CSV table of N, CA and C in Angstrom, one decimal:
chain,number,residue,atom,x,y,z
F,213,MET,N,28.6,2.5,-88.3
F,213,MET,CA,28.1,3.8,-87.9
F,213,MET,C,26.4,4.0,-87.6
F,214,PHE,N,26.1,4.7,-87.0
F,214,PHE,CA,24.5,5.0,-86.7
F,214,PHE,C,24.3,6.2,-86.9
F,215,ASP,N,22.8,6.4,-87.3
F,215,ASP,CA,22.2,7.7,-87.6
F,215,ASP,C,21.1,8.2,-86.8
F,216,PRO,N,21.5,9.5,-86.1
F,216,PRO,CA,20.6,10.0,-84.9
F,216,PRO,C,19.2,9.8,-85.4
F,217,ILE,N,18.8,10.4,-86.5
F,217,ILE,CA,17.5,10.6,-87.2
F,217,ILE,C,16.7,9.1,-87.2
F,218,GLU,N,17.7,8.3,-87.7
F,218,GLU,CA,16.9,6.8,-88.0
F,218,GLU,C,16.7,6.2,-86.8
F,219,TYR,N,17.7,6.4,-85.8
F,219,TYR,CA,17.4,6.1,-84.3
F,219,TYR,C,16.4,6.4,-83.6
F,220,ALA,N,16.0,8.0,-84.1
F,220,ALA,CA,14.9,8.4,-83.2
F,220,ALA,C,13.7,8.0,-83.6
F,221,ASP,N,13.5,7.2,-84.9
F,221,ASP,CA,12.4,7.1,-85.7
F,221,ASP,C,12.1,5.6,-85.8
F,222,GLU,N,13.1,4.8,-85.6
F,222,GLU,CA,13.1,3.4,-85.6
F,222,GLU,C,13.1,2.7,-84.3
F,223,ARG,N,12.2,1.5,-84.2
F,223,ARG,CA,12.0,0.7,-82.8
F,223,ARG,C,13.4,-0.2,-83.4
F,224,MET,N,14.0,-0.1,-81.8
F,224,MET,CA,15.5,-1.3,-82.0
F,224,MET,C,15.1,-2.2,-80.8
F,225,ASP,N,15.5,-3.5,-80.7
F,225,ASP,CA,15.5,-4.2,-79.9
F,225,ASP,C,16.8,-4.2,-78.8
F,226,LEU,N,16.8,-4.9,-77.7
F,226,LEU,CA,17.7,-4.7,-76.7
F,226,LEU,C,18.9,-4.7,-77.3
F,227,LYS,N,19.5,-5.8,-78.0
F,227,LYS,CA,20.8,-6.0,-78.6
F,227,LYS,C,21.3,-4.9,-79.5
F,228,GLN,N,20.2,-4.4,-80.3
F,228,GLN,CA,20.7,-3.1,-81.0
F,228,GLN,C,20.8,-1.9,-80.2
F,229,GLU,N,20.0,-1.8,-79.2
F,229,GLU,CA,20.1,-0.6,-78.4
F,229,GLU,C,21.8,-0.4,-77.7
F,230,ASN,N,21.9,-2.1,-77.3
F,230,ASN,CA,23.2,-1.9,-76.6
F,230,ASN,C,24.6,-1.8,-77.7
F,231,GLU,N,24.4,-2.1,-78.8
F,231,GLU,CA,25.4,-2.0,-79.7
F,231,GLU,C,25.4,-0.7,-80.1
F,232,LEU,N,24.5,0.2,-80.1
F,232,LEU,CA,24.4,1.6,-80.3
F,232,LEU,C,25.1,2.3,-79.2
F,233,VAL,N,24.9,1.8,-78.0
F,233,VAL,CA,25.3,2.9,-76.8
F,233,VAL,C,26.8,2.2,-76.7
F,234,LYS,N,27.1,1.1,-76.8
F,234,LYS,CA,28.6,0.7,-77.0
F,234,LYS,C,29.5,1.5,-77.9
F,235,TRP,N,28.9,1.9,-79.2
F,235,TRP,CA,29.5,2.5,-80.1
F,235,TRP,C,29.5,4.0,-80.0
F,236,LEU,N,28.3,4.5,-79.1
F,236,LEU,CA,28.4,5.9,-78.7
F,236,LEU,C,29.3,6.4,-77.7
F,237,ARG,N,29.5,5.4,-76.8
F,237,ARG,CA,30.5,5.6,-75.6
F,237,ARG,C,31.7,5.9,-76.4
F,238,GLN,N,32.1,5.4,-77.5
F,238,GLN,CA,33.3,5.1,-77.9
F,238,GLN,C,33.8,6.7,-78.6
F,239,LEU,N,32.8,7.5,-79.0
F,239,LEU,CA,33.1,8.6,-79.7
F,239,LEU,C,33.7,9.4,-78.8
F,240,GLU,N,34.3,10.6,-79.5
F,240,GLU,CA,34.8,11.8,-78.7
F,240,GLU,C,33.4,12.5,-78.1
F,241,GLU,N,33.9,13.0,-77.0
F,241,GLU,CA,32.6,13.8,-76.1
F,241,GLU,C,31.7,14.8,-77.2
F,242,GLU,N,32.3,15.6,-78.1
F,242,GLU,CA,31.4,16.7,-78.9
F,242,GLU,C,30.5,15.6,-79.8
F,243,GLN,N,31.3,14.5,-80.3
F,243,GLN,CA,30.5,13.7,-81.4
F,243,GLN,C,29.4,12.9,-80.8
F,244,LYS,N,29.7,12.5,-79.4
F,244,LYS,CA,28.6,12.0,-78.5
F,244,LYS,C,27.5,12.8,-78.4
F,245,PHE,N,27.7,14.0,-77.9
F,245,PHE,CA,26.9,15.0,-77.5
F,245,PHE,C,26.0,15.2,-78.5
F,246,THR,N,26.5,15.5,-79.8
F,246,THR,CA,25.9,16.1,-81.1
F,246,THR,C,24.9,15.1,-81.6
F,247,PHE,N,25.3,13.6,-81.2
F,247,PHE,CA,24.4,12.4,-81.7
F,247,PHE,C,23.2,12.4,-80.7
F,248,VAL,N,23.4,12.5,-79.3
F,248,VAL,CA,22.3,12.6,-78.7
F,248,VAL,C,21.5,13.8,-78.7
F,249,TRP,N,22.0,14.8,-78.7
F,249,TRP,CA,21.3,16.3,-79.2
F,249,TRP,C,20.2,16.0,-80.5
F,250,ARG,N,20.7,15.4,-81.3
F,250,ARG,CA,20.0,15.2,-82.6
F,250,ARG,C,19.0,14.4,-82.3
F,251,VAL,N,19.2,13.5,-81.5
F,251,VAL,CA,18.1,12.5,-81.1
F,251,VAL,C,17.1,13.1,-80.3
F,252,LEU,N,17.5,13.7,-79.2
F,252,LEU,CA,16.6,14.6,-78.4
F,252,LEU,C,15.6,15.5,-79.2
F,253,ASN,N,16.2,16.3,-80.2
F,253,ASN,CA,15.5,16.9,-81.1
F,253,ASN,C,14.6,16.2,-82.2
F,254,ALA,N,14.9,15.2,-82.4
F,254,ALA,CA,14.0,14.4,-83.2
F,254,ALA,C,12.7,13.5,-82.3
F,255,ASN,N,13.3,13.0,-81.4
F,255,ASN,CA,12.2,12.2,-80.3
F,255,ASN,C,12.8,12.5,-78.9
F,256,THR,N,12.0,13.1,-78.1
F,256,THR,CA,12.6,13.5,-76.8
F,256,THR,C,12.5,12.1,-76.0
F,257,TRP,N,11.4,11.4,-76.0
F,257,TRP,CA,11.5,10.1,-75.2
F,257,TRP,C,12.8,9.5,-75.4
F,258,LYS,N,13.0,9.2,-76.5
F,258,LYS,CA,14.3,8.2,-76.8
F,258,LYS,C,15.6,9.1,-76.6
F,259,GLY,N,15.4,10.6,-77.0
F,259,GLY,CA,16.7,10.9,-76.5
F,259,GLY,C,17.2,11.0,-75.1
F,260,CYS,N,16.1,11.3,-74.2
F,260,CYS,CA,16.2,11.3,-72.8
F,260,CYS,C,16.8,9.8,-72.4
F,261,GLN,N,16.4,9.1,-73.0
F,261,GLN,CA,16.5,7.5,-72.6
F,261,GLN,C,18.1,7.3,-72.7
F,262,LEU,N,18.4,7.7,-74.0
F,262,LEU,CA,19.6,7.5,-74.6
F,262,LEU,C,20.7,8.4,-73.7
F,263,THR,N,20.4,9.7,-73.4
F,263,THR,CA,21.1,10.4,-72.5
F,263,THR,C,21.5,9.8,-71.3
F,264,LYS,N,20.6,9.1,-70.8
F,264,LYS,CA,20.9,8.0,-69.4
F,264,LYS,C,22.0,7.3,-69.4
F,265,ARG,N,22.0,6.7,-70.8
F,265,ARG,CA,23.2,5.6,-71.0
F,265,ARG,C,24.3,6.2,-71.5
F,266,SER,N,24.6,7.6,-72.1
F,266,SER,CA,25.4,7.7,-73.0
F,266,SER,C,26.8,8.2,-72.2
F,267,GLN,N,26.9,8.4,-71.0
F,267,GLN,CA,28.0,8.8,-70.0
F,267,GLN,C,28.4,10.0,-70.8
F,268,LEU,N,27.7,11.1,-70.9
F,268,LEU,CA,28.2,12.4,-71.2
F,268,LEU,C,28.7,12.9,-70.2
F,269,LYS,N,29.6,14.0,-70.4
F,269,LYS,CA,30.3,15.0,-69.4
F,269,LYS,C,29.2,15.6,-68.7
F,270,PRO,N,29.4,16.1,-67.7
F,270,PRO,CA,28.4,17.1,-66.8
F,270,PRO,C,28.1,18.4,-67.7
F,271,ILE,N,29.0,19.1,-68.3
F,271,ILE,CA,28.8,20.4,-69.2
F,271,ILE,C,27.6,19.9,-70.1
F,272,PHE,N,27.8,18.9,-70.8
F,272,PHE,CA,26.6,18.4,-71.9
F,272,PHE,C,25.2,18.1,-70.9
F,273,LEU,N,25.3,17.8,-70.2
F,273,LEU,CA,24.3,17.0,-69.3
F,273,LEU,C,23.5,18.5,-68.7
F,274,GLU,N,24.4,19.3,-68.4
F,274,GLU,CA,23.5,20.9,-68.0
F,274,GLU,C,22.8,21.4,-69.2
F,275,VAL,N,23.5,21.5,-70.4
F,275,VAL,CA,22.9,22.1,-71.4
F,275,VAL,C,21.6,21.0,-71.9
F,276,ILE,N,21.6,19.9,-71.9
F,276,ILE,CA,20.4,18.8,-72.1
F,276,ILE,C,19.3,19.4,-71.0
F,277,LEU,N,19.9,19.7,-69.6
F,277,LEU,CA,18.6,19.9,-68.4
F,277,LEU,C,18.1,21.3,-68.7
F,278,GLU,N,19.0,22.1,-69.3
F,278,GLU,CA,18.4,23.6,-69.6
F,278,GLU,C,17.6,23.4,-70.8
F,279,LYS,N,17.8,22.9,-71.7
F,279,LYS,CA,16.9,22.6,-72.8
F,279,LYS,C,15.3,21.9,-72.6
F,280,GLY,N,15.5,20.9,-71.5
F,280,GLY,CA,14.4,20.4,-70.9
F,280,GLY,C,13.7,21.4,-70.1
F,281,LEU,N,14.3,22.2,-69.5
F,281,LEU,CA,13.5,23.0,-68.4
F,281,LEU,C,12.6,24.2,-69.3
F,282,VAL,N,13.2,24.3,-70.3
F,282,VAL,CA,12.6,25.6,-71.3
F,282,VAL,C,11.6,24.7,-72.0
F,283,TYR,N,11.8,23.6,-72.7
F,283,TYR,CA,11.1,23.1,-73.9
F,283,TYR,C,10.2,21.8,-73.4
F,284,GLY,N,10.4,21.2,-72.1
F,284,GLY,CA,9.8,20.3,-71.8
F,284,GLY,C,8.4,20.9,-71.1
F,285,ASP,N,7.4,20.1,-71.2
F,285,ASP,CA,6.1,20.7,-70.6
F,285,ASP,C,5.8,20.2,-69.2
F,286,ALA,N,5.0,20.4,-68.5
F,286,ALA,CA,4.7,20.0,-67.2
F,286,ALA,C,4.9,18.6,-67.1
F,287,SER,N,4.5,17.8,-68.0
F,287,SER,CA,4.6,16.1,-67.9
F,287,SER,C,5.9,15.8,-68.4
F,288,THR,N,6.4,16.3,-69.6
F,288,THR,CA,7.5,15.8,-69.9
F,288,THR,C,9.0,16.2,-69.3
F,289,VAL,N,8.9,17.1,-68.3
F,289,VAL,CA,10.2,17.8,-68.0
F,289,VAL,C,10.5,16.8,-66.9
F,290,GLU,N,9.8,15.9,-66.5
F,290,GLU,CA,10.6,14.8,-65.4
F,290,GLU,C,11.5,13.8,-66.5
F,291,TRP,N,11.1,13.5,-67.6
F,291,TRP,CA,12.2,12.9,-68.4
F,291,TRP,C,13.3,13.5,-68.7
F,292,TRP,N,13.4,15.0,-69.0
F,292,TRP,CA,14.6,15.3,-68.8
F,292,TRP,C,15.6,15.4,-67.6
F,293,ILE,N,14.9,15.7,-66.7
F,293,ILE,CA,15.5,15.6,-65.1
F,293,ILE,C,16.0,14.2,-64.8
F,294,LYS,N,15.1,13.2,-65.4
F,294,LYS,CA,15.9,11.8,-65.0
F,294,LYS,C,17.0,11.5,-65.7
F,295,ALA,N,16.8,12.2,-67.1
F,295,ALA,CA,17.8,11.8,-68.0
F,295,ALA,C,19.4,12.3,-67.4
F,296,VAL,N,19.1,13.2,-66.6
F,296,VAL,CA,20.8,14.0,-66.2
F,296,VAL,C,21.0,13.9,-64.6
F,297,LEU,N,19.9,13.3,-64.1
F,297,LEU,CA,20.0,13.2,-62.7
F,297,LEU,C,21.3,12.3,-62.1
F,298,GLN,N,21.3,11.1,-62.8
F,298,GLN,CA,22.7,10.3,-62.2
F,298,GLN,C,23.8,11.0,-62.8
F,299,GLY,N,24.0,11.5,-63.7
F,299,GLY,CA,25.4,12.1,-64.1
F,299,GLY,C,25.5,13.4,-63.5
F,300,LEU,N,24.5,14.5,-63.2
F,300,LEU,CA,24.9,15.4,-62.7
F,300,LEU,C,24.8,15.3,-60.8
F,301,GLY,N,24.0,14.6,-60.7
F,301,GLY,CA,23.8,14.7,-59.0
F,301,GLY,C,22.5,15.2,-58.9
F,302,HIS,N,21.6,14.9,-57.6
F,302,HIS,CA,20.5,15.5,-57.1
F,302,HIS,C,21.1,17.1,-56.8
F,303,LYS,N,22.1,17.2,-56.3
F,303,LYS,CA,22.2,18.7,-55.7
F,303,LYS,C,22.6,19.6,-56.7
F,304,ARG,N,23.1,19.1,-58.0
F,304,ARG,CA,23.6,20.1,-59.0
F,304,ARG,C,22.4,20.4,-59.9
F,305,VAL,N,21.1,19.2,-59.9
F,305,VAL,CA,20.3,19.4,-60.7
F,305,VAL,C,19.4,20.5,-60.0
F,306,LEU,N,19.2,20.4,-58.6
F,306,LEU,CA,18.1,21.2,-57.7
F,306,LEU,C,18.9,22.6,-57.9
F,307,GLU,N,20.3,22.9,-58.0
F,307,GLU,CA,20.9,24.3,-58.1
F,307,GLU,C,20.6,24.8,-59.5
F,308,ILE,N,20.6,24.0,-60.6
F,308,ILE,CA,20.3,24.5,-61.6
F,308,ILE,C,18.8,25.1,-61.8
F,309,ILE,N,17.8,24.2,-61.4
F,309,ILE,CA,16.3,24.5,-61.3
F,309,ILE,C,16.0,25.8,-60.5
F,310,LYS,N,16.9,26.0,-59.3
F,310,LYS,CA,16.7,27.2,-58.4
F,310,LYS,C,17.2,28.3,-59.4
F,311,ALA,N,18.1,28.2,-59.9
F,311,ALA,CA,18.8,29.4,-60.6
F,311,ALA,C,17.8,30.1,-61.7
F,312,HIS,N,16.8,29.3,-61.9
F,312,HIS,CA,15.9,29.9,-62.8
F,312,HIS,C,14.8,30.8,-62.2
F,313,MET,N,14.5,30.9,-60.6
F,313,MET,CA,13.5,31.3,-59.9
F,313,MET,C,13.1,32.7,-60.5
F,314,ASP,N,14.3,33.6,-60.5
F,314,ASP,CA,13.7,35.2,-60.9
F,314,ASP,C,13.9,35.3,-62.5
F,315,ILE,N,14.4,34.5,-63.1
F,315,ILE,CA,14.6,35.0,-64.7
F,315,ILE,C,13.6,34.0,-65.3
F,316,ALA,N,13.5,32.9,-65.0
F,316,ALA,CA,12.3,32.0,-65.8
F,316,ALA,C,11.6,31.2,-64.9
F,317,PRO,N,10.5,31.7,-64.2
F,317,PRO,CA,9.7,31.0,-63.2
F,317,PRO,C,8.8,29.9,-63.6
F,318,LEU,N,8.6,30.0,-65.0
F,318,LEU,CA,8.0,28.7,-65.7
F,318,LEU,C,8.7,27.4,-65.6
F,319,CYS,N,9.9,27.6,-65.9
F,319,CYS,CA,10.8,26.4,-65.7
F,319,CYS,C,10.9,26.1,-64.4
F,320,VAL,N,10.9,26.6,-63.0
F,320,VAL,CA,10.8,26.3,-61.9
F,320,VAL,C,9.2,25.5,-61.7
F,321,TYR,N,8.6,26.4,-62.1
F,321,TYR,CA,7.1,25.9,-61.9
F,321,TYR,C,6.6,24.4,-62.2
F,322,LYS,N,7.3,24.1,-63.4
F,322,LYS,CA,7.0,22.9,-64.1
F,322,LYS,C,7.7,21.7,-63.0
F,323,THR,N,8.6,22.0,-62.7
F,323,THR,CA,9.5,20.9,-61.9
F,323,THR,C,8.9,20.6,-60.4
F,324,LEU,N,8.0,21.7,-60.0
F,324,LEU,CA,7.7,21.5,-58.7
F,324,LEU,C,6.7,20.3,-58.1
F,325,TYR,N,6.3,19.8,-59.3
F,325,TYR,CA,5.1,18.4,-59.0
F,325,TYR,C,6.1,17.5,-58.8
F,326,TRP,N,7.3,17.5,-59.9
F,326,TRP,CA,8.0,16.3,-59.8
F,326,TRP,C,9.3,16.0,-58.9
F,327,LEU,N,9.6,17.2,-58.4
F,327,LEU,CA,11.0,17.2,-57.4
F,327,LEU,C,10.9,16.3,-56.4
F,328,PRO,N,9.5,16.4,-55.5
F,328,PRO,CA,9.4,15.7,-54.2
F,328,PRO,C,9.7,14.0,-54.4
F,329,TRP,N,8.7,13.6,-55.7
F,329,TRP,CA,8.8,12.2,-56.1
F,329,TRP,C,10.4,11.8,-56.4
F,330,LEU,N,10.8,13.0,-57.4
F,330,LEU,CA,12.4,12.4,-58.0
F,330,LEU,C,13.5,12.3,-56.7
F,331,TYR,N,13.1,13.3,-55.7
F,331,TYR,CA,14.1,13.1,-54.7
F,331,TYR,C,13.5,12.3,-53.3
F,332,ARG,N,12.7,11.6,-53.5
F,332,ARG,CA,12.1,10.9,-52.3
F,332,ARG,C,13.2,10.1,-51.4
F,333,ASN,N,14.0,9.4,-51.9
F,333,ASN,CA,14.9,8.6,-51.3
F,333,ASN,C,16.3,9.3,-51.0
F,334,GLN,N,16.3,10.6,-51.2
F,334,GLN,CA,17.5,11.4,-51.0
F,334,GLN,C,17.6,12.1,-49.4
F,335,SER,N,18.5,12.6,-49.2
F,335,SER,CA,18.8,13.1,-47.7
F,335,SER,C,17.6,14.0,-47.2
F,336,LYS,N,17.5,14.0,-46.0
F,336,LYS,CA,16.5,15.1,-45.4
F,336,LYS,C,17.2,16.5,-45.6
F,337,LYS,N,18.3,16.9,-45.8
F,337,LYS,CA,18.7,18.3,-46.3
F,337,LYS,C,18.2,18.6,-47.5
F,338,LEU,N,18.5,17.5,-48.7
F,338,LEU,CA,18.1,17.8,-50.1
F,338,LEU,C,16.5,17.8,-49.9
F,339,LYS,N,15.6,17.4,-49.1
F,339,LYS,CA,14.0,17.3,-49.2
F,339,LYS,C,13.8,18.6,-48.6
F,340,ASN,N,14.5,19.3,-47.7
F,340,ASN,CA,14.2,20.4,-47.1
F,340,ASN,C,14.7,21.3,-48.1
F,341,GLU,N,15.8,21.3,-49.0
F,341,GLU,CA,15.8,22.4,-50.1
F,341,GLU,C,14.5,22.4,-50.8
F,342,ILE,N,14.1,21.2,-51.1
F,342,ILE,CA,12.9,21.4,-52.1
F,342,ILE,C,11.8,22.1,-51.5
F,343,LEU,N,11.7,21.8,-50.3
F,343,LEU,CA,10.5,22.5,-49.6
F,343,LEU,C,10.7,23.7,-49.5
F,344,ALA,N,12.0,24.2,-49.5
F,344,ALA,CA,12.3,25.9,-49.3
F,344,ALA,C,12.0,26.4,-50.6
F,345,LEU,N,12.5,25.6,-51.9
F,345,LEU,CA,12.2,26.0,-53.1
F,345,LEU,C,10.6,26.3,-53.4
F,346,GLN,N,9.8,25.3,-53.1
F,346,GLN,CA,8.3,25.6,-53.0
F,346,GLN,C,7.7,26.7,-52.4
F,347,VAL,N,8.3,26.9,-51.2
F,347,VAL,CA,8.0,28.1,-50.3
F,347,VAL,C,8.1,29.3,-51.0
F,348,GLU,N,9.9,29.4,-51.5
F,348,GLU,CA,10.0,30.6,-52.0
F,348,GLU,C,9.3,31.0,-53.5
F,349,PHE,N,9.2,29.9,-53.9
F,349,PHE,CA,8.4,30.2,-55.5
F,349,PHE,C,7.1,30.6,-54.9
F,350,ASN,N,6.1,30.0,-54.0
F,350,ASN,CA,4.8,30.5,-53.7
F,350,ASN,C,4.8,31.9,-53.1
F,351,GLN,N,5.9,32.2,-52.4
F,351,GLN,CA,6.1,33.6,-52.1
F,351,GLN,C,6.3,34.5,-53.0
F,352,LYS,N,7.1,34.2,-54.0
F,352,LYS,CA,7.5,35.0,-55.1
F,352,LYS,C,6.4,35.2,-56.1
F,353,TYR,N,5.4,34.2,-56.3
F,353,TYR,CA,4.8,34.1,-57.2
F,353,TYR,C,3.3,33.6,-56.7
F,354,PRO,N,2.7,34.0,-55.7
F,354,PRO,CA,1.6,33.4,-54.9
F,354,PRO,C,0.4,33.1,-55.7
F,355,ASN,N,0.1,33.5,-57.0
F,355,ASN,CA,-1.1,33.0,-57.7
F,355,ASN,C,-0.4,32.8,-59.1
F,356,TYR,N,0.4,32.2,-59.2
F,356,TYR,CA,1.1,31.8,-60.6
F,356,TYR,C,0.1,30.9,-61.3
F,357,GLN,N,-0.3,31.2,-62.4
F,357,GLN,CA,-1.1,30.6,-63.5
F,357,GLN,C,-0.8,30.6,-64.7
F,358,PRO,N,0.6,30.0,-65.2
F,358,PRO,CA,1.1,30.1,-66.5
F,358,PRO,C,-0.2,30.0,-67.8
F,359,ARG,N,0.1,30.7,-68.7
F,359,ARG,CA,-0.9,30.7,-69.8
F,359,ARG,C,0.1,29.7,-71.1
F,360,ARG,N,1.1,29.3,-70.6
F,360,ARG,CA,1.9,28.3,-71.7
F,360,ARG,C,2.3,27.2,-70.9
F,361,SER,N,2.8,26.3,-71.5
F,361,SER,CA,3.2,25.1,-71.0
F,361,SER,C,4.8,25.0,-71.4
F,362,ILE,N,5.3,25.6,-72.1
F,362,ILE,CA,6.6,25.4,-72.4
F,362,ILE,C,7.3,27.1,-72.7
F,363,GLY,N,8.5,27.2,-72.4
F,363,GLY,CA,9.3,28.4,-72.4
F,363,GLY,C,9.8,28.7,-71.3
F,364,THR,N,10.1,29.9,-70.9
F,364,THR,CA,10.5,30.3,-69.5
F,364,THR,C,9.8,31.1,-69.1
F,365,HIS,N,8.4,31.8,-69.3
F,365,HIS,CA,7.7,33.0,-68.8
F,365,HIS,C,6.4,32.6,-69.0
F,366,ALA,N,5.5,32.9,-67.9
F,366,ALA,CA,4.2,32.6,-68.0
F,366,ALA,C,3.5,33.5,-69.2
């Protein structure tokens, strides 16, 4: 059995990482999520890497993305998005980000730099949705200058 805090603090070689992921995938969904969540809280980078490999159900990936949108800063929000992108899909991730437009503009603002890059190999329709999101954000918040890098509001 592995300990999430020890995992977050220690370096592991590839063999150890693979053993942990194999063990993790055998757990019940709630146990798997709890382990990953504890790692995320102790070490964001390792937690995001583990999220990508843990095969969590979409509902748990959505919770992880929501946390990342709020607590990730402008540079680390990319980690959170990448962590869930494969499991949720590009369209669902974009829908979740868009849902924050009116209630948490800082969450959207932090993603605007990364979205074109993360969606560069996607369909023209998705690329147009990102462009539309950028335009809508700039119209609603023309001179947006956040005073904080994390949270939901400037």
